[in-house]
Short mmCIF file of C-alpha atoms (C1' of nucleotides) in Angstrom, two decimals:
data_model
loop_
_atom_site.label_atom_id
_atom_site.label_comp_id
_atom_site.label_asym_id
_atom_site.label_seq_id
_atom_site.Cartn_x
_atom_site.Cartn_y
_atom_site.Cartn_z
CA MET A 279 70.23 -3.11 64.61
CA GLY A 280 72.36 -1.07 66.91
CA PRO A 281 75.68 0.46 65.96
CA ILE A 282 75.68 -0.65 62.36
CA ARG A 283 73.59 1.91 60.60
CA ASN A 284 73.49 3.87 57.40
CA SER A 285 71.83 0.87 55.85
CA THR A 286 68.27 1.23 54.62
CA PRO A 287 66.63 3.49 57.18
CA LYS A 288 63.56 1.28 57.55
CA SER A 289 65.55 -1.75 58.68
CA SER A 290 67.10 0.12 61.58
CA GLY A 291 65.49 0.71 64.93
CA ARG A 292 64.10 -1.73 67.37
CA VAL A 293 62.64 -5.07 66.41
CA GLY A 294 58.90 -5.14 66.98
CA ALA A 295 57.46 -7.25 69.80
CA GLY A 296 56.77 -10.81 68.76
CA VAL A 297 59.63 -11.01 66.28
CA ILE A 298 62.03 -13.70 67.35
CA SER A 299 65.60 -12.89 66.44
CA ASN A 300 67.80 -15.67 65.16
CA GLY A 301 70.19 -16.73 67.90
CA ILE A 302 72.61 -18.70 65.77
CA HIS A 303 75.91 -16.86 65.21
CA ASN A 304 79.48 -17.43 64.36
CA TYR A 305 80.69 -15.01 66.97
CA GLU A 306 84.30 -14.67 65.90
CA ARG A 307 83.40 -13.85 62.35
CA THR A 308 80.74 -11.39 63.37
CA LYS A 309 83.12 -9.64 65.72
CA ALA A 310 85.75 -9.19 63.05
CA ARG A 311 83.22 -7.94 60.56
CA ARG A 312 81.94 -5.39 63.00
CA ARG A 313 85.40 -4.05 63.79
CA ALA A 314 86.13 -3.48 60.14
CA TYR A 315 82.74 -1.96 59.60
CA ARG A 316 83.06 0.44 62.47
CA LYS A 317 86.48 1.61 61.29
CA LYS A 318 84.99 2.31 57.91
CA MET A 319 82.05 4.07 59.50
CA GLN A 320 84.28 6.38 61.47
CA GLY A 321 85.42 7.94 58.24
CA GLU A 322 81.85 8.17 57.11
CA PHE A 323 81.02 10.36 60.07
CA ASP A 324 83.95 12.71 59.56
CA GLU A 325 83.83 13.01 55.81
CA PRO A 326 80.34 14.48 55.41
CA LEU A 327 81.24 16.96 58.13
CA ARG A 328 84.33 18.03 56.23
CA ARG A 329 82.30 18.47 53.08
CA PHE A 330 79.64 20.52 54.82
CA LEU A 331 82.27 22.75 56.40
CA SER A 332 84.15 23.46 53.22
CA GLU A 333 80.96 24.06 51.25
CA LYS A 334 78.99 26.16 53.69
CA LYS A 335 81.92 27.63 55.63
CA ARG A 336 80.24 26.80 58.91
CA MET A 337 79.45 23.81 61.08
CA PRO A 338 76.03 22.19 60.73
CA SER A 339 73.39 22.30 63.43
CA PHE A 340 72.17 19.13 65.12
CA ALA A 341 69.10 19.12 62.92
CA GLU A 342 71.29 19.30 59.83
CA LEU A 343 73.49 16.54 61.19
CA MET A 344 70.40 14.34 61.47
CA GLU A 345 70.06 14.51 57.71
CA ILE A 346 73.79 14.29 57.04
CA TRP A 347 74.22 11.18 59.16
CA ASN A 348 70.85 9.64 58.43
CA TYR A 349 69.64 9.75 62.00
CA ARG A 350 66.04 10.14 63.01
CA THR A 351 66.66 11.94 66.28
CA LYS A 352 68.85 14.69 67.60
CA SER A 353 69.77 12.62 70.62
CA ALA A 354 71.58 10.17 68.34
CA VAL A 355 73.46 13.13 66.91
CA HIS A 356 74.22 14.28 70.41
CA TYR A 357 75.73 10.89 71.15
CA ARG A 358 77.87 10.92 68.02
CA ILE A 359 78.98 14.49 68.60
CA GLN A 360 80.17 13.47 72.03
CA GLU A 361 82.25 10.74 70.46
CA LEU A 362 83.75 13.12 67.89
CA ALA A 363 84.58 15.58 70.65
CA ASP A 364 86.29 12.82 72.61
CA ARG A 365 88.35 11.95 69.56
CA GLY A 366 89.33 15.62 69.30
CA VAL A 367 87.84 16.10 65.87
CA ILE A 368 85.57 18.87 67.05
CA ARG A 369 85.06 20.91 70.19
CA LYS A 370 82.05 22.38 71.93
CA ASP A 371 82.15 26.00 72.90
CA GLY A 372 80.41 27.52 75.87
CA THR A 373 76.98 27.62 74.27
CA GLY A 374 77.02 24.03 73.05
CA ARG A 375 77.72 24.89 69.45
CA ILE A 376 80.37 22.80 67.80
CA VAL A 377 83.57 24.17 66.33
CA PRO A 378 85.98 22.31 64.06
CA LEU A 379 89.36 21.23 65.39
CA ARG A 380 90.88 18.70 63.03
CA LEU A 381 88.53 19.07 60.13
CA GLU A 382 90.12 21.61 57.83
CA LYS A 383 91.73 19.68 55.05
CA GLY A 384 95.34 20.37 54.28
CA THR A 385 97.77 18.98 51.75
CA ARG A 386 99.56 15.81 52.77
CA LEU A 387 103.18 15.97 53.65
CA LEU A 388 105.25 13.19 52.14
CA GLY A 389 108.82 14.06 53.03
CA VAL A 390 111.73 13.54 50.69
CA VAL A 391 111.26 12.24 47.21
CA GLU A 392 112.76 8.90 48.08
CA ALA A 393 109.96 8.21 50.54
CA GLY A 394 107.61 6.85 47.92
CA PHE A 395 103.90 7.37 47.68
CA PRO A 396 101.53 6.14 50.36
CA SER A 397 98.83 3.57 49.93
CA ALA A 398 95.25 4.36 50.83
CA ALA A 399 95.74 2.77 54.23
CA GLU A 400 98.74 4.95 55.06
CA GLU A 401 97.03 8.17 54.00
CA GLU A 402 95.51 8.72 57.44
CA LEU A 403 98.89 8.86 59.12
CA LEU A 404 100.36 11.62 57.02
CA ASP A 405 100.92 15.07 58.38
CA VAL A 406 98.97 17.77 56.63
CA MET A 407 99.77 21.41 56.19
CA ASN A 408 98.05 24.65 55.37
CA PHE A 409 100.01 26.90 53.05
CA ASP A 410 98.27 30.11 53.95
CA GLU A 411 99.35 29.97 57.57
CA PHE A 412 102.75 28.62 56.66
CA LEU A 413 103.67 31.27 54.13
CA THR A 414 102.10 34.37 55.65
CA PRO A 415 101.91 34.13 59.42
CA ASN A 416 101.85 37.93 59.56
CA LYS A 417 99.25 38.90 57.01
CA GLU A 418 99.17 42.50 58.10
CA SER A 419 102.74 43.24 57.09
CA SER A 420 103.06 40.85 54.14
CA TYR A 421 102.80 41.57 50.45
CA ILE A 422 103.18 39.58 47.28
CA LEU A 423 105.42 40.71 44.45
CA LYS A 424 105.91 39.27 41.02
CA VAL A 425 109.54 38.92 40.04
CA LYS A 426 110.92 40.68 36.99
CA GLY A 427 114.44 40.12 35.73
CA ASP A 428 116.93 37.37 36.40
CA SER A 429 119.29 39.07 38.82
CA MET A 430 118.47 36.55 41.57
CA LYS A 431 118.66 33.50 39.32
CA ASP A 432 121.35 31.69 41.26
CA ALA A 433 119.29 32.03 44.43
CA GLY A 434 116.56 30.02 42.72
CA ILE A 435 114.35 33.03 42.04
CA GLN A 436 113.28 33.28 38.43
CA PRO A 437 111.32 35.84 36.44
CA GLY A 438 107.62 35.22 36.94
CA ASP A 439 107.99 33.79 40.42
CA MET A 440 106.04 35.28 43.26
CA VAL A 441 107.88 36.39 46.36
CA ILE A 442 106.28 37.06 49.69
CA VAL A 443 107.83 40.03 51.40
CA GLU A 444 107.40 41.36 54.87
CA ARG A 445 107.94 44.85 56.21
CA LYS A 446 110.09 44.89 59.30
CA ASN A 447 111.93 47.29 61.49
CA ASN A 448 115.42 46.01 60.89
CA TYR A 449 116.99 43.86 58.24
CA LYS A 450 119.99 41.60 58.59
CA PRO A 451 122.82 41.07 56.11
CA GLY A 452 122.35 37.85 54.18
CA GLN A 453 118.62 38.30 53.73
CA ILE A 454 117.09 38.92 50.35
CA VAL A 455 115.48 42.33 50.51
CA ILE A 456 113.43 44.72 48.45
CA ALA A 457 115.22 48.04 48.49
CA MET A 458 114.72 51.47 47.07
CA ILE A 459 118.16 52.46 45.87
CA ASP A 460 118.84 55.70 44.06
CA GLY A 461 115.17 56.02 43.24
CA GLU A 462 114.52 52.51 41.97
CA TYR A 463 113.10 49.36 43.53
CA THR A 464 115.17 46.20 43.31
CA MET A 465 115.46 42.77 44.89
CA LYS A 466 118.91 41.70 46.01
CA TYR A 467 120.92 40.13 48.79
CA LEU A 468 121.64 42.57 51.57
CA ARG A 469 125.36 42.61 52.38
CA LYS A 470 127.55 44.56 54.73
CA ARG A 471 131.18 45.47 54.39
CA GLY A 472 132.50 47.24 57.42
CA GLU A 473 129.84 49.80 58.20
CA GLN A 474 128.53 50.10 54.68
CA HIS A 475 125.51 48.20 53.45
CA TYR A 476 125.28 47.25 49.80
CA LEU A 477 123.23 45.02 47.53
CA GLU A 478 124.47 41.92 45.78
CA PRO A 479 122.69 40.08 42.94
CA ALA A 480 122.70 36.29 42.66
CA ASN A 481 123.83 36.26 39.06
CA SER A 482 127.43 36.51 37.96
CA ARG A 483 126.45 38.73 35.05
CA TYR A 484 125.47 41.53 37.45
CA LYS A 485 127.63 43.46 39.86
CA PRO A 486 127.05 44.51 43.44
CA ILE A 487 125.32 47.83 43.94
CA PHE A 488 126.74 50.37 46.35
CA PRO A 489 124.22 53.06 47.21
CA LYS A 490 125.14 56.58 46.25
CA GLU A 491 122.45 58.84 47.61
CA SER A 492 119.21 57.40 48.87
CA PHE A 493 119.05 53.85 50.15
CA LYS A 494 116.02 52.44 51.87
CA ILE A 495 115.07 48.85 52.52
CA GLU A 496 111.36 48.38 52.10
CA ALA A 497 110.87 44.72 52.92
CA ALA A 498 112.54 41.33 53.33
CA VAL A 499 111.73 38.30 51.21
CA THR A 500 110.30 35.56 53.43
CA ALA A 501 109.22 33.05 50.81
CA VAL A 502 109.23 32.20 47.12
CA VAL A 503 106.31 30.61 45.31
CA ARG A 504 106.27 29.33 41.78
CA LYS A 505 103.36 27.69 40.05
CA TYR A 506 103.64 25.80 36.79
CA MET B 79 73.69 60.42 68.85
CA GLY B 80 72.74 58.51 65.80
CA PRO B 81 75.22 57.00 63.41
CA ILE B 82 78.31 58.05 65.27
CA ARG B 83 78.70 55.46 67.90
CA ASN B 84 81.34 53.37 69.57
CA SER B 85 81.89 56.27 71.92
CA THR B 86 81.17 55.77 75.60
CA PRO B 87 78.08 53.58 75.70
CA LYS B 88 76.29 55.73 78.26
CA SER B 89 76.32 58.81 76.05
CA SER B 90 74.55 57.08 73.21
CA GLY B 91 70.85 56.64 72.87
CA ARG B 92 68.12 59.14 72.85
CA VAL B 93 68.28 62.46 74.65
CA GLY B 94 65.90 62.55 77.58
CA ALA B 95 62.75 64.70 77.37
CA GLY B 96 63.38 68.28 78.45
CA VAL B 97 66.96 68.40 77.19
CA ILE B 98 67.28 71.10 74.60
CA SER B 99 69.86 70.31 71.95
CA ASN B 100 72.12 73.06 70.72
CA GLY B 101 70.95 74.15 67.26
CA ILE B 102 74.07 76.08 66.27
CA HIS B 103 76.18 74.23 63.66
CA ASN B 104 78.67 74.75 60.96
CA TYR B 105 76.92 72.39 58.62
CA GLU B 106 79.57 71.98 55.97
CA ARG B 107 82.25 71.12 58.42
CA THR B 108 80.04 68.70 60.26
CA LYS B 109 79.08 66.97 57.06
CA ALA B 110 82.68 66.42 56.02
CA ARG B 111 83.57 65.17 59.46
CA ARG B 112 80.76 62.67 59.39
CA ARG B 113 81.69 61.30 56.00
CA ALA B 114 85.26 60.67 57.10
CA TYR B 115 84.06 59.19 60.33
CA ARG B 116 81.66 56.83 58.64
CA LYS B 117 84.32 55.60 56.24
CA LYS B 118 86.54 54.88 59.16
CA MET B 119 83.66 53.17 60.94
CA GLN B 120 83.03 50.84 58.04
CA GLY B 121 86.34 49.20 58.68
CA GLU B 122 85.53 49.00 62.33
CA PHE B 123 82.52 46.89 61.56
CA ASP B 124 84.35 44.47 59.32
CA GLU B 125 87.50 44.10 61.35
CA PRO B 126 86.03 42.67 64.55
CA LEU B 127 84.07 40.23 62.40
CA ARG B 128 87.26 39.08 60.73
CA ARG B 129 88.90 38.61 64.07
CA PHE B 130 86.01 36.62 65.49
CA LEU B 131 85.92 34.40 62.43
CA SER B 132 89.59 33.58 62.45
CA GLU B 133 89.65 33.00 66.20
CA LYS B 134 86.48 31.00 66.67
CA LYS B 135 86.28 29.50 63.18
CA ARG B 136 82.63 30.42 62.93
CA MET B 137 80.44 33.48 62.47
CA PRO B 138 79.06 35.18 65.57
CA SER B 139 75.38 35.18 66.48
CA PHE B 140 73.41 38.41 66.64
CA ALA B 141 73.73 38.44 70.40
CA GLU B 142 77.49 38.13 70.10
CA LEU B 143 77.54 40.88 67.50
CA MET B 144 75.81 43.14 70.01
CA GLU B 145 78.85 42.89 72.21
CA ILE B 146 81.32 42.99 69.35
CA TRP B 147 79.83 46.15 67.88
CA ASN B 148 78.78 47.74 71.16
CA TYR B 149 75.09 47.75 70.38
CA ARG B 150 72.37 47.45 72.97
CA THR B 151 69.82 45.70 70.78
CA LYS B 152 69.73 42.96 68.21
CA SER B 153 67.66 45.11 65.87
CA ALA B 154 70.62 47.44 65.48
CA VAL B 155 72.72 44.43 64.60
CA HIS B 156 70.06 43.37 62.14
CA TYR B 157 70.31 46.75 60.47
CA ARG B 158 74.11 46.58 60.21
CA ILE B 159 74.03 42.99 58.97
CA GLN B 160 71.73 44.07 56.20
CA GLU B 161 74.22 46.71 55.18
CA LEU B 162 77.11 44.24 55.22
CA ALA B 163 75.08 41.83 53.11
CA ASP B 164 74.35 44.61 50.60
CA ARG B 165 78.05 45.33 50.37
CA GLY B 166 78.66 41.65 49.70
CA VAL B 167 80.83 41.12 52.73
CA ILE B 168 78.57 38.42 54.11
CA ARG B 169 75.56 36.45 52.98
CA LYS B 170 72.49 35.07 54.69
CA ASP B 171 71.60 31.46 54.16
CA GLY B 172 68.11 30.02 54.20
CA THR B 173 67.75 30.00 57.97
CA GLY B 174 68.93 33.57 58.47
CA ARG B 175 72.35 32.63 59.71
CA ILE B 176 75.19 34.63 58.25
CA VAL B 177 78.04 33.16 56.24
CA PRO B 178 81.28 34.91 55.31
CA LEU B 179 81.88 35.95 51.72
CA ARG B 180 84.72 38.44 51.60
CA LEU B 181 85.97 38.10 55.11
CA GLU B 182 88.78 35.59 54.95
CA LYS B 183 91.91 37.62 54.96
CA GLY B 184 94.39 37.07 52.17
CA THR B 185 97.80 38.49 51.46
CA ARG B 186 97.88 41.63 49.40
CA LEU B 187 99.01 41.44 45.83
CA LEU B 188 101.40 44.17 44.83
CA GLY B 189 102.49 43.26 41.32
CA VAL B 190 106.00 43.81 40.08
CA VAL B 191 108.69 45.14 42.32
CA GLU B 192 108.72 48.47 40.55
CA ALA B 193 105.18 49.19 41.65
CA GLY B 194 106.23 50.56 45.00
CA PHE B 195 104.55 50.04 48.30
CA PRO B 196 101.04 51.27 48.94
CA SER B 197 100.04 53.88 51.47
CA ALA B 198 97.41 53.11 54.06
CA ALA B 199 94.76 54.73 51.86
CA GLU B 200 95.59 52.53 48.87
CA GLU B 201 95.56 49.30 50.89
CA GLU B 202 91.85 48.80 50.42
CA LEU B 203 92.14 48.63 46.67
CA LEU B 204 94.69 45.84 46.52
CA ASP B 205 93.78 42.39 45.33
CA VAL B 206 94.25 39.70 47.91
CA MET B 207 95.01 36.05 47.47
CA ASN B 208 94.78 32.82 49.40
CA PHE B 209 97.76 30.53 48.96
CA ASP B 210 96.05 27.36 49.98
CA GLU B 211 93.52 27.50 47.18
CA PHE B 212 96.08 28.82 44.75
CA LEU B 213 98.69 26.14 45.29
CA THR B 214 96.54 23.07 45.87
CA PRO B 215 93.21 23.34 44.06
CA ASN B 216 93.00 19.54 44.05
CA LYS B 217 93.82 18.58 47.62
CA GLU B 218 92.81 14.97 47.10
CA SER B 219 95.53 14.21 44.59
CA SER B 220 98.23 16.57 45.85
CA TYR B 221 101.22 15.83 48.02
CA ILE B 222 104.15 17.81 49.33
CA LEU B 223 107.73 16.65 48.91
CA LYS B 224 110.93 18.07 50.27
CA VAL B 225 113.66 18.39 47.69
CA LYS B 226 116.97 16.59 48.14
CA GLY B 227 119.87 17.12 45.79
CA ASP B 228 120.64 19.85 43.30
CA SER B 229 119.80 18.13 40.03
CA MET B 230 117.06 20.68 39.27
CA LYS B 231 119.12 23.70 40.28
CA ASP B 232 118.88 25.51 36.95
CA ALA B 233 115.11 25.19 37.06
CA GLY B 234 115.16 27.23 40.25
CA ILE B 235 114.54 24.24 42.52
CA GLN B 236 117.06 23.98 45.33
CA PRO B 237 117.69 21.43 48.05
CA GLY B 238 115.32 22.07 50.94
CA ASP B 239 112.58 23.54 48.78
CA MET B 240 109.12 22.07 48.97
CA VAL B 241 107.45 20.95 45.79
CA ILE B 242 103.76 20.31 45.41
CA VAL B 243 103.09 17.33 43.21
CA GLU B 244 99.88 16.05 41.76
CA ARG B 245 98.99 12.54 40.61
CA LYS B 246 97.51 12.54 37.13
CA ASN B 247 96.58 10.12 34.42
CA ASN B 248 98.92 11.36 31.77
CA TYR B 249 102.04 13.47 31.83
CA LYS B 250 103.35 15.70 29.08
CA PRO B 251 106.94 16.20 27.99
CA GLY B 252 108.36 19.43 29.37
CA GLN B 253 106.77 19.01 32.79
CA ILE B 254 108.84 18.38 35.86
CA VAL B 255 107.82 14.97 37.16
CA ILE B 256 108.48 12.59 40.01
CA ALA B 257 109.35 9.25 38.49
CA MET B 258 110.26 5.82 39.68
CA ILE B 259 113.05 4.79 37.37
CA ASP B 260 114.93 1.50 37.75
CA GLY B 261 113.69 1.22 41.31
CA GLU B 262 114.47 4.74 42.52
CA TYR B 263 112.44 7.91 42.88
CA THR B 264 113.76 11.04 41.23
CA MET B 265 112.59 14.48 40.15
CA LYS B 266 113.49 15.55 36.61
CA TYR B 267 112.17 17.11 33.43
CA LEU B 268 110.16 14.67 31.36
CA ARG B 269 111.44 14.63 27.77
CA LYS B 270 110.55 12.66 24.68
CA ARG B 271 112.74 11.70 21.77
CA GLY B 272 110.84 9.95 19.03
CA GLU B 273 108.76 7.43 20.92
CA GLN B 274 111.04 7.12 23.88
CA HIS B 275 110.53 9.05 27.11
CA TYR B 276 113.51 9.97 29.22
CA LEU B 277 114.41 12.19 32.14
CA GLU B 278 116.58 15.26 31.99
CA PRO B 279 118.06 17.10 34.98
CA ALA B 280 118.33 20.89 35.10
CA ASN B 281 121.98 20.90 36.02
CA SER B 282 124.80 20.58 33.52
CA ARG B 283 126.76 18.38 35.91
CA TYR B 284 124.19 15.61 35.50
CA LYS B 285 123.28 13.65 32.42
CA PRO B 286 119.88 12.63 31.04
CA ILE B 287 118.53 9.32 32.26
CA PHE B 288 117.19 6.79 29.81
CA PRO B 289 115.09 4.12 31.50
CA LYS B 290 116.33 0.58 31.25
CA GLU B 291 113.75 -1.64 32.84
CA SER B 292 110.98 -0.15 34.94
CA PHE B 293 109.87 3.40 34.39
CA LYS B 294 106.84 4.85 36.07
CA ILE B 295 105.84 8.46 36.52
CA GLU B 296 104.25 8.98 39.88
CA ALA B 297 103.33 12.65 39.84
CA ALA B 298 103.89 16.01 38.19
CA VAL B 299 105.30 19.04 39.97
CA THR B 300 102.70 21.79 40.03
CA ALA B 301 104.38 24.30 42.30
CA VAL B 302 107.53 25.14 44.22
CA VAL B 303 107.58 26.75 47.63
CA ARG B 304 110.58 28.01 49.51
CA LYS B 305 110.56 29.67 52.88
CA TYR B 306 113.50 31.54 54.35
"C1'" DT C 29 72.74 -17.41 80.31
"C1'" DT C 30 73.30 -13.28 82.56
"C1'" DG C 31 74.60 -8.60 83.09
"C1'" DA C 32 76.93 -4.60 81.43
"C1'" DC C 33 77.70 -1.70 77.55
"C1'" DT C 34 76.73 0.61 73.08
"C1'" DG C 35 74.01 3.06 69.86
"C1'" DT C 36 69.61 4.82 68.37
"C1'" DA C 37 64.53 6.40 68.88
"C1'" DG C 38 61.38 9.46 70.80
"C1'" DA C 39 59.51 13.17 73.54
"C1'" DA C 40 59.72 17.17 76.43
"C1'" DC C 41 62.25 21.31 77.95
"C1'" DG C 42 64.35 25.74 78.50
"C1'" DT C 43 67.37 28.70 75.89
"C1'" DT C 44 68.92 31.26 72.11
"C1'" DC C 45 68.17 32.45 67.53
"C1'" DG C 46 66.95 36.00 63.89
"C1'" DT C 47 62.80 38.81 62.69
"C1'" DT C 48 59.70 42.44 63.01
"C1'" DC C 49 57.28 46.46 64.64
"C1'" DT C 50 57.24 50.89 66.91
"C1'" DA C 51 59.55 54.99 68.60
"C1'" DT C 52 62.93 58.50 68.45
"C1'" DA C 53 67.34 61.43 68.20
"C1'" DG C 54 70.28 63.45 65.10
"C1'" DA C 55 71.78 64.54 60.34
"C1'" DC C 56 70.53 66.17 56.06
"C1'" DT C 57 67.73 68.65 52.28
"C1'" DG C 58 65.47 72.35 50.24
"C1'" DC D 102 61.98 75.80 59.47
"C1'" DA D 103 59.61 71.58 58.15
"C1'" DG D 104 60.10 67.23 56.18
"C1'" DT D 105 62.90 63.18 55.15
"C1'" DC D 106 66.48 59.92 55.98
"C1'" DT D 107 69.63 57.23 58.86
"C1'" DA D 108 70.88 54.63 62.73
"C1'" DT D 109 69.77 52.94 67.08
"C1'" DA D 110 66.72 51.38 71.24
"C1'" DG D 111 63.37 48.41 73.00
"C1'" DA D 112 59.92 44.80 73.27
"C1'" DA D 113 57.50 40.80 71.66
"C1'" DC D 114 57.43 36.55 68.85
"C1'" DG D 115 57.76 32.04 66.70
"C1'" DA D 116 61.23 28.98 65.09
"C1'" DA D 117 65.33 26.49 65.79
"C1'" DC D 118 68.75 25.21 68.93
"C1'" DG D 119 71.21 21.79 72.03
"C1'" DT D 120 70.15 19.08 76.31
"C1'" DT D 121 68.25 15.55 78.92
"C1'" DC D 122 65.62 11.59 80.24
"C1'" DT D 123 63.47 7.17 79.24
"C1'" DA D 124 63.22 2.94 76.61
"C1'" DC D 125 65.08 -0.77 74.14
"C1'" DA D 126 67.59 -3.82 70.62
"C1'" DG D 127 71.92 -5.62 69.79
"C1'" DT D 128 76.69 -6.63 71.09
"C1'" DC D 129 80.09 -8.17 74.12
"C1'" DA D 130 82.44 -10.46 78.07
"C1'" DA D 131 82.39 -13.68 81.74
#
DNA sequence: TTGACTGTAGAACGTTCGTTCTATAGACTG
DNA sequence: CAGTCTATAGAACGAACGTTCTACAGTCAA
């Protein structure tokens, strides 16, 4: 049958000698059908791969791809793999093994609220993103804290939120920082008046804190995460 | 030399016949040194694996592990792999290939601000988390929107924040939802008075919205993310 | 209708894979 | 000091791997 596969396995493959194929066609209609079919198929090559990757946390071997894609030979897989590599979905490393490129699934980016929700056809075009990389590019120096108290309320940080903080070498005024001041940890805006640094809450019910003895900034807040 | 390796490769391996090893030892001191060394080593087996995985997006083969761990034989790798599997760091699938279990690096969870920052020794004990799984468990039905306007300010959602929304079948009062009301998309609290649903902003400068004609809830907000 | 192109089947090949067995140096135990 | 345990080296092995070549049916374009 050629390119249209994934139908019943037995009907695929070459036609035996002596079988006369029907030569009558409506070519235009056939052509259109095939285009649509192939577009659909493309997704049906990628999708099982995605599933395998997220389940097994590794790429399948050619033998496994034979089963996944319903092929009877590895050479057919080889052909398909070449096509996926050309499309940039996967890549081959030095030893021939395949590595994923655009297979990890992310969450779809929709833009501003007014944009409206996409139809199934538009889905493909949406940008995707991975939160782990986005929120903690420097995993080594990042920590997660749970917020207690409402002193940063007007900055949109509520009790129960999680903040991602990062240890750095120097901290700039205007940043929200975690500081050890007079023996206690606290999260506030870092401000500077003249040469003196001080801490300012984002809540009119609290007053700025001017350090008396010890004053050490431990980390800067790089992100806020809240889950309902 | 035995278990203490990763020194210069040439000095490892068996001592040639005729070489008489020095029998004089302070056993207690040696023992303590070895324990500390081995603990340090443990990390030096896991770390290169982590790096390989995050760079190449796949687990290394035994031959590659030989280079990574500075072994001269695959049987030594086999031995180490067994130990990693016992510790639950990796797992072997049916065909002998190794799959990661506790290798993906997460961000360390510290708890409330008051907890203080951990020393290098305490690092190991911290819980880690992966934001991608945490924020979007259902990737298929989740979308990301960028917030415009300050109508949800008092709910800690500011302009420029990203909200993760999820399409559902039914929405409960009290949730923050994305709704199409009278032809426009908006993000508000979903409220219910008697039998009538309406939308309420979290900003005293705005008033509740009672739907006139069309009213359709598109999605519910499941999380808020802000990055500085 | 012809010729080129596409997609799969099938077989053979050399390479790489993880496993296993033996040997041994050094550390540890009593 | 002798015996045991741990961690590595080294070699051999069968299974699985990805590659390549040939053949051919079906599609497509001229």
